[in-house]
């Protein structure tokens, strides 16, 4: 068992500093409370056991890269009843800054605000006691192989976010039920997810202001899954009426959650808002949406009213060749359509943009008979691309089609061909090595190679003739090509 050293610490001077060198080891025992009134710099081991409390009244708590905040497990103690103590950030002389570190449990109790000054983690419990916890452009993670626990969140106590940093909760599964992300900007705008799969997935979320329109809520929520994309998840978004556009309340019953600007049938909003540990909020409304496709790495969600229908259509997109993506849409009815704009967003891009403008078949843009539109797009790109239609009406109204996902382009080039025994294989559109097997015309395997982007193959030992190259990714065949070997 590691040696457990207890250092009693009570600092009463507002200017005193607490410095733990990289070889210092202190721990707070169960039932003990330590109050710190100066700044903290931790390069060592600031330990705590279940039932202990560390009350921080200073301005800055900095955990250097080597500084840790261990619990019972670090000291070889029984972890059945706890994973460390409770660190409370309390109002001293102003706002407080937390720079890095992995806390066992943390309380934000400063009515002037606690600000992150670096990425941080809370392993067990976050308690929102008073005021806001500001991400300040950094990332906060809650959980240690589980989503962790949050207490005390409501429209006065939440995690204040922006478009930069995110708040993550680890390893969410269907057994966790509804998991709340109590986030907001100037107003409380929480998000919640409920997984319908046993696969454990870490979700990250943030919310930021805008874009504001007459018929939407002036907030954008960004939700993403970790390394594994999964299906079957329900998402709830809650907003304050102060964030609604001026025309939004008139059609609130037809509002819905929009993913990247797509258009759904009305789902309606629920009132009061229930994503709180306090009484239900009568000034808040709640929308829900079920996602049965893959959750995007960064899904941009908004709450909007259903726009007036200018065209009823089905939109599709698929890759025809490594260069060409074919899109088409079939309308049931068109009314007063000015134009269609084909838009795309590549995986590494933040927003959609127009790649083609298509006029309606009929002057005036109205038709009550089915119409078919086809549009090609030159998109030689090594990752997935999202496509949609932006539909303009003659009266200025705008609507969007479904968003479709088109896979990456994969291209394999063998050159020169014919070859005098040495040739190059270049692969585009694969982010990992692929395999290549080489066969003679009698079906005998004469070589196996790994191609990581590109490789030069030396086959000068083989007889002149025609050979078959089979390319594969795992058990999936990607391509088959022939090469002719010559001899001088």
Coordinates of N, CA, C and O in Angstrom, one line a residue, residues 309-316 328-337 339-340 358-362 365-374 389 391 401-402:
X309 N -44.8 24.5 -47.0 CA -44.4 23.5 -48.0 C -44.4 24.2 -49.4 O -45.5 24.6 -49.9
X310 N -43.2 24.2 -50.0 CA -43.2 24.7 -51.3 C -43.0 23.6 -52.3 O -43.3 23.8 -53.5
X311 N -42.5 22.5 -51.8 CA -42.3 21.3 -52.7 C -42.3 20.1 -51.8 O -41.6 20.0 -50.8
X312 N -43.1 19.1 -52.3 CA -43.1 17.8 -51.6 C -42.2 16.8 -52.5 O -42.6 16.6 -53.6
X313 N -41.1 16.3 -51.9 CA -40.2 15.6 -52.8 C -39.4 14.6 -51.9 O -39.3 14.7 -50.7
X314 N -38.8 13.7 -52.6 CA -37.8 12.7 -52.1 C -36.4 13.0 -52.8 O -36.4 13.1 -54.0
X315 N -35.4 13.1 -51.9 CA -34.1 13.5 -52.5 C -33.1 12.3 -52.2 O -33.1 11.8 -51.1
X316 N -32.3 12.0 -53.2 CA -31.3 10.9 -53.0 C -30.0 11.3 -53.6 O -29.9 12.2 -54.5
X328 N -30.5 13.0 -57.4 CA -31.8 13.2 -58.1 C -32.9 13.4 -57.0 O -32.8 13.0 -55.9
X329 N -34.0 14.0 -57.5 CA -35.1 14.2 -56.6 C -36.4 14.1 -57.4 O -36.4 14.5 -58.6
X330 N -37.4 13.6 -56.8 CA -38.7 13.4 -57.5 C -39.7 14.1 -56.7 O -39.9 13.9 -55.5
X331 N -40.4 15.0 -57.3 CA -41.4 15.8 -56.7 C -42.8 15.2 -56.8 O -43.1 14.6 -57.8
X332 N -43.6 15.4 -55.8 CA -45.1 15.0 -55.9 C -45.9 16.3 -56.3 O -46.8 16.2 -57.1
X333 N -45.5 17.4 -55.7 CA -46.1 18.7 -56.0 C -45.1 19.8 -55.8 O -44.2 19.7 -55.0
X334 N -45.2 20.8 -56.7 CA -44.4 22.0 -56.6 C -45.3 23.2 -56.6 O -46.3 23.2 -57.4
X335 N -45.0 24.1 -55.7 CA -45.9 25.3 -55.7 C -45.0 26.6 -55.6 O -44.3 26.7 -54.5
X336 N -44.9 27.4 -56.6 CA -44.2 28.7 -56.5 C -42.8 28.5 -56.2 O -42.2 29.3 -55.4
X337 N -42.1 27.5 -56.8 CA -40.7 27.3 -56.6 C -39.9 28.2 -57.5 O -40.1 28.2 -58.7
X339 N -36.2 28.1 -57.4 CA -35.1 27.4 -57.8 C -34.7 26.3 -56.7 O -35.1 26.4 -55.6
X340 N -34.0 25.3 -57.2 CA -33.4 24.3 -56.3 C -31.9 24.6 -56.3 O -31.3 24.8 -57.3
X358 N -30.5 24.6 -59.9 CA -31.4 24.0 -60.9 C -32.8 24.7 -60.9 O -33.4 24.7 -59.9
X359 N -33.2 25.2 -62.1 CA -34.5 25.8 -62.1 C -35.6 24.8 -62.2 O -35.4 23.6 -62.6
X360 N -36.9 25.1 -61.8 CA -38.0 24.2 -61.9 C -38.3 24.0 -63.4 O -38.0 24.8 -64.3
X361 N -39.0 22.8 -63.7 CA -39.3 22.5 -65.0 C -40.3 23.4 -65.7 O -40.3 23.7 -66.9
X362 N -41.2 23.9 -64.8 CA -42.3 24.7 -65.4 C -42.1 26.2 -65.0 O -41.7 26.5 -63.9
X365 N -42.8 27.8 -61.5 CA -42.4 26.9 -60.4 C -43.5 26.1 -59.8 O -43.4 25.7 -58.6
X366 N -44.6 25.9 -60.5 CA -45.7 25.1 -60.0 C -46.1 23.9 -60.8 O -46.1 24.0 -62.1
X367 N -46.4 22.8 -60.2 CA -46.8 21.6 -60.9 C -47.4 20.6 -59.9 O -47.0 20.5 -58.8
X368 N -48.6 20.1 -60.4 CA -49.2 19.1 -59.5 C -49.1 17.7 -60.1 O -49.8 16.8 -59.7
X369 N -48.1 17.5 -61.0 CA -47.8 16.2 -61.5 C -46.3 15.9 -61.1 O -45.5 16.7 -61.0
X370 N -46.0 14.6 -61.0 CA -44.6 14.2 -60.5 C -43.6 14.7 -61.6 O -43.8 14.6 -62.8
X371 N -42.5 15.2 -61.0 CA -41.4 15.7 -61.8 C -40.1 15.0 -61.3 O -39.9 14.8 -60.1
X372 N -39.1 14.8 -62.3 CA -37.9 14.2 -61.9 C -36.7 15.1 -62.3 O -36.7 15.7 -63.4
X373 N -35.8 15.3 -61.3 CA -34.6 16.2 -61.6 C -33.3 15.3 -61.3 O -33.3 14.6 -60.3
X374 N -32.3 15.5 -62.1 CA -31.1 14.8 -62.0 C -29.9 15.8 -62.1 O -29.9 16.7 -62.9
X389 N -30.8 19.5 -50.6 CA -31.4 20.5 -51.4 C -31.8 21.7 -50.6 O -32.4 21.5 -49.5
X391 N -34.3 24.8 -51.1 CA -35.4 25.1 -52.0 C -35.9 26.5 -51.7 O -36.3 26.9 -50.6
X401 N -34.4 19.8 -48.0 CA -34.7 18.4 -48.2 C -34.1 17.5 -47.1 O -33.4 18.1 -46.2
X402 N -34.2 16.2 -47.2 CA -33.5 15.3 -46.3 C -32.0 15.5 -46.6 O -31.6 16.0 -47.7

